[in-house]
Amino acid sequence: KRLVSHWRLDEASGDAKDSIGTNHLTDTATVTNGPGKVGGGRKFTSANSEYFTVADNASLSVSHTEFLVDAWVRLDSKPTNDMTIVAKWTTTGNQRSFKLIWEDVLDRFQLIVSPDGTATDNLTVTANTFGAPSIGDWNHITAWLDQDALKIYIRVNAGAADSTANTTGIFDGTAAFTIGANTTTDYWNGMIDEVRFGKFVPTTQLIDAWYNEGLGAPLSSNLENFVWLCEVWMESSDAEGIYDTLLPDWFWKIERT
C-alpha cells in the first residue's frame, strides 16, 4: 500500500518528472504549459496528438491490487470523441487495464476497467452525481478500485462518490502508462495538473485534502506533524489512512518494511 507516483506537471516544457518515484514521463509531440491548480500545469492540444508516456513496469502493475488515480483537469472543448486523462490501455494485443476519461456521449467523467484485457465485459463507473463538466472549469477527479468492497469508484470535486460493482478484478496488461491519451488515440484537449497514482484505497479525508490543496490550502509538512505521523505509522498498518492529509511528497520516498 503506497503512493507510487506523483507528477506535479510544473515543468515549462519537455518530460514530466515523477516527484516521488522513478516513473518519469516522456513528452510526445511537445506538450506545452500554463497556469495549473497548484503551481503550473501542462496544456494538451488534441490536434497535435500530445501526451505523456512511460513503459509498463512492476510499480505500475495493477494485478490483484487496489489502486487509485487522482488529477486536476480542465476541458478546453467537447469534441465528438472520448478524451483520456490517465490510462493503461491499448487495443493492440488486448492489453486493456484501466482508463480515466471524459466520455463524449454522456458528457461525464468515467473510470473504465477491463477484467481480461479484451473489449468485452468492461466495467464502467460514471460520475453522474457530479454531472456534466463545463468547458474552461477546473475539476478534481479521484477514481479507485476497492478490492475489499468489490467496487470501482469515482468522485469529483470532493462531492459524493459514484460506484459500480467489480467482482472480476482488473487485467494486469503490458500497455504503457499514459497521461493525455489512450496510447495513440482519444487525446485530451485542455489542461491537466497534479496527477497521482497509488496502490491503496483513499480515505474521504485524503481526497478532501488533495482537493483543498487545489483551492489554496497547502498540505502540511512541518516537523511536528512528521514526528506525530511516525508515531502513528509505527502503531498502524494503514499508513494510507486519515493521516495522509498531512503527508508531503518526500514522506512517500521512505522505504517501508
mmCIF file of C-alpha atoms in Angstrom, residues 43-177:
data_model
loop_
_atom_site.group_PDB
_atom_site.id
_atom_site.type_symbol
_atom_site.label_atom_id
_atom_site.label_comp_id
_atom_site.label_asym_id
_atom_site.label_seq_id
_atom_site.Cartn_x
_atom_site.Cartn_y
_atom_site.Cartn_z
ATOM 1 C CA LYS A 43 -1.566 22.054 -21.671
ATOM 2 C CA PHE A 44 -2.532 19.345 -24.156
ATOM 3 C CA THR A 45 -3.634 20.139 -27.708
ATOM 4 C CA SER A 46 -5.518 17.192 -29.176
ATOM 5 C CA ALA A 47 -4.956 18.332 -32.773
ATOM 6 C CA ASN A 48 -1.211 17.844 -32.198
ATOM 7 C CA SER A 49 -1.605 14.348 -30.659
ATOM 8 C CA GLU A 50 0.189 15.423 -27.471
ATOM 9 C CA TYR A 51 0.583 13.124 -24.465
ATOM 10 C CA PHE A 52 2.988 11.722 -21.854
ATOM 11 C CA THR A 53 4.034 8.085 -21.555
ATOM 12 C CA VAL A 54 6.159 5.670 -19.530
ATOM 13 C CA ALA A 55 6.649 1.976 -20.246
ATOM 14 C CA ASP A 56 4.874 -0.679 -18.222
ATOM 15 C CA ASN A 57 6.754 -1.778 -15.116
ATOM 16 C CA ALA A 58 6.131 -3.540 -11.800
ATOM 17 C CA SER A 59 5.399 -0.335 -9.883
ATOM 18 C CA LEU A 60 2.527 0.440 -12.265
ATOM 19 C CA SER A 61 1.158 -3.105 -12.240
ATOM 20 C CA VAL A 62 -2.488 -3.354 -11.182
ATOM 21 C CA SER A 63 -2.636 -7.129 -10.773
ATOM 22 C CA HIS A 64 -4.545 -8.278 -7.680
ATOM 23 C CA THR A 65 -4.291 -4.881 -6.030
ATOM 24 C CA GLU A 66 -6.390 -1.861 -5.240
ATOM 25 C CA PHE A 67 -5.321 1.330 -6.982
ATOM 26 C CA LEU A 68 -6.197 4.979 -7.369
ATOM 27 C CA VAL A 69 -5.692 7.763 -9.892
ATOM 28 C CA ASP A 70 -6.150 11.410 -8.948
ATOM 29 C CA ALA A 71 -5.863 14.550 -11.079
ATOM 30 C CA TRP A 72 -6.971 18.107 -11.691
ATOM 31 C CA VAL A 73 -8.292 18.620 -15.244
ATOM 32 C CA ARG A 74 -9.754 21.351 -17.432
ATOM 33 C CA LEU A 75 -11.573 20.775 -20.702
ATOM 34 C CA ASP A 76 -10.991 23.373 -23.410
ATOM 35 C CA SER A 77 -13.523 21.776 -25.760
ATOM 36 C CA LYS A 78 -16.037 18.947 -26.028
ATOM 37 C CA PRO A 79 -15.328 17.013 -29.216
ATOM 38 C CA THR A 80 -17.339 14.106 -30.621
ATOM 39 C CA ASN A 81 -14.944 11.543 -29.174
ATOM 40 C CA ASP A 82 -13.757 10.485 -25.750
ATOM 41 C CA MET A 83 -10.770 12.264 -24.196
ATOM 42 C CA THR A 84 -8.291 10.457 -21.969
ATOM 43 C CA ILE A 85 -6.915 11.820 -18.703
ATOM 44 C CA VAL A 86 -4.891 8.817 -17.465
ATOM 45 C CA ALA A 87 -4.750 5.315 -18.901
ATOM 46 C CA LYS A 88 -3.037 1.977 -19.019
ATOM 47 C CA TRP A 89 -4.951 0.761 -22.019
ATOM 48 C CA THR A 90 -4.245 -0.326 -25.567
ATOM 49 C CA THR A 91 -6.308 -2.335 -28.030
ATOM 50 C CA THR A 92 -3.141 -3.817 -29.536
ATOM 51 C CA GLY A 93 -2.891 -7.366 -28.260
ATOM 52 C CA ASN A 94 -5.884 -6.796 -25.958
ATOM 53 C CA GLN A 95 -3.799 -5.041 -23.290
ATOM 54 C CA ARG A 96 -6.561 -3.020 -21.657
ATOM 55 C CA SER A 97 -6.321 -2.401 -17.887
ATOM 56 C CA PHE A 98 -7.950 0.932 -16.953
ATOM 57 C CA LYS A 99 -8.632 4.404 -18.293
ATOM 58 C CA LEU A 100 -9.934 7.599 -16.720
ATOM 59 C CA ILE A 101 -11.726 9.612 -19.379
ATOM 60 C CA TRP A 102 -14.249 12.260 -20.298
ATOM 61 C CA GLU A 103 -16.938 10.425 -22.303
ATOM 62 C CA ASP A 104 -18.472 12.481 -25.095
ATOM 63 C CA VAL A 105 -21.949 10.945 -25.473
ATOM 64 C CA LEU A 106 -22.905 11.150 -21.791
ATOM 65 C CA ASP A 107 -20.715 14.214 -21.186
ATOM 66 C CA ARG A 108 -19.390 12.671 -17.991
ATOM 67 C CA PHE A 109 -16.113 11.627 -16.387
ATOM 68 C CA GLN A 110 -15.684 7.850 -16.223
ATOM 69 C CA LEU A 111 -13.346 5.153 -14.936
ATOM 70 C CA ILE A 112 -13.340 2.043 -17.118
ATOM 71 C CA VAL A 113 -11.578 -1.191 -16.142
ATOM 72 C CA SER A 114 -11.144 -4.450 -18.028
ATOM 73 C CA PRO A 115 -11.133 -7.821 -16.257
ATOM 74 C CA ASP A 116 -9.402 -9.658 -19.102
ATOM 75 C CA GLY A 117 -7.880 -7.101 -21.482
ATOM 76 C CA THR A 118 -10.485 -7.582 -24.207
ATOM 77 C CA ALA A 119 -13.164 -5.207 -25.437
ATOM 78 C CA THR A 120 -15.955 -7.226 -23.803
ATOM 79 C CA ASP A 121 -17.169 -7.241 -20.197
ATOM 80 C CA ASN A 122 -15.519 -3.915 -19.353
ATOM 81 C CA LEU A 123 -16.826 -2.260 -16.191
ATOM 82 C CA THR A 124 -17.593 1.459 -16.017
ATOM 83 C CA VAL A 125 -18.317 3.867 -13.202
ATOM 84 C CA THR A 126 -19.730 7.204 -14.322
ATOM 85 C CA ALA A 127 -19.632 10.478 -12.371
ATOM 86 C CA ASN A 128 -23.376 11.037 -12.629
ATOM 87 C CA THR A 129 -23.580 12.654 -9.205
ATOM 88 C CA PHE A 130 -21.337 15.476 -10.420
ATOM 89 C CA GLY A 131 -22.882 15.661 -13.880
ATOM 90 C CA ALA A 132 -21.555 17.410 -16.964
ATOM 91 C CA PRO A 133 -18.335 19.430 -16.606
ATOM 92 C CA SER A 134 -18.162 22.928 -18.044
ATOM 93 C CA ILE A 135 -15.612 23.973 -20.632
ATOM 94 C CA GLY A 136 -12.915 26.116 -19.039
ATOM 95 C CA ASP A 137 -13.566 24.971 -15.442
ATOM 96 C CA TRP A 138 -11.046 23.030 -13.353
ATOM 97 C CA ASN A 139 -12.304 19.771 -11.827
ATOM 98 C CA HIS A 140 -10.650 17.440 -9.333
ATOM 99 C CA ILE A 141 -11.186 13.733 -10.039
ATOM 100 C CA THR A 142 -10.322 10.742 -7.880
ATOM 101 C CA ALA A 143 -11.073 7.228 -9.125
ATOM 102 C CA TRP A 144 -10.167 3.946 -7.485
ATOM 103 C CA LEU A 145 -10.673 0.193 -7.167
ATOM 104 C CA ASP A 146 -11.521 -1.198 -3.727
ATOM 105 C CA GLN A 147 -10.789 -4.933 -3.663
ATOM 106 C CA ASP A 148 -12.461 -5.489 -0.295
ATOM 107 C CA ALA A 149 -15.667 -3.700 -1.276
ATOM 108 C CA LEU A 150 -15.520 -5.244 -4.780
ATOM 109 C CA LYS A 151 -16.344 -1.876 -6.349
ATOM 110 C CA ILE A 152 -14.842 0.833 -8.511
ATOM 111 C CA TYR A 153 -15.465 4.451 -7.562
ATOM 112 C CA ILE A 154 -15.242 7.958 -8.992
ATOM 113 C CA ARG A 155 -15.524 11.224 -7.055
ATOM 114 C CA VAL A 156 -15.422 14.747 -8.499
ATOM 115 C CA ASN A 157 -14.681 17.976 -6.593
ATOM 116 C CA ALA A 158 -14.965 16.265 -3.192
ATOM 117 C CA GLY A 159 -18.639 15.519 -3.757
ATOM 118 C CA ALA A 160 -20.427 12.203 -3.287
ATOM 119 C CA ALA A 161 -18.785 9.215 -4.968
ATOM 120 C CA ASP A 162 -20.430 7.043 -7.618
ATOM 121 C CA SER A 163 -19.675 3.315 -7.591
ATOM 122 C CA THR A 164 -20.081 0.169 -9.692
ATOM 123 C CA ALA A 165 -19.712 -3.447 -8.562
ATOM 124 C CA ASN A 166 -16.494 -5.136 -9.692
ATOM 125 C CA THR A 167 -16.242 -8.802 -8.756
ATOM 126 C CA THR A 168 -13.923 -9.759 -11.620
ATOM 127 C CA GLY A 169 -10.861 -7.675 -10.753
ATOM 128 C CA ILE A 170 -8.676 -5.894 -13.288
ATOM 129 C CA PHE A 171 -6.384 -7.166 -16.019
ATOM 130 C CA ASP A 172 -2.669 -6.589 -15.477
ATOM 131 C CA GLY A 173 -1.784 -5.587 -19.016
ATOM 132 C CA THR A 174 1.502 -4.520 -20.546
ATOM 133 C CA ALA A 175 0.249 -1.238 -22.017
ATOM 134 C CA ALA A 176 2.247 1.898 -21.305
ATOM 135 C CA PHE A 177 1.026 4.282 -18.621
#
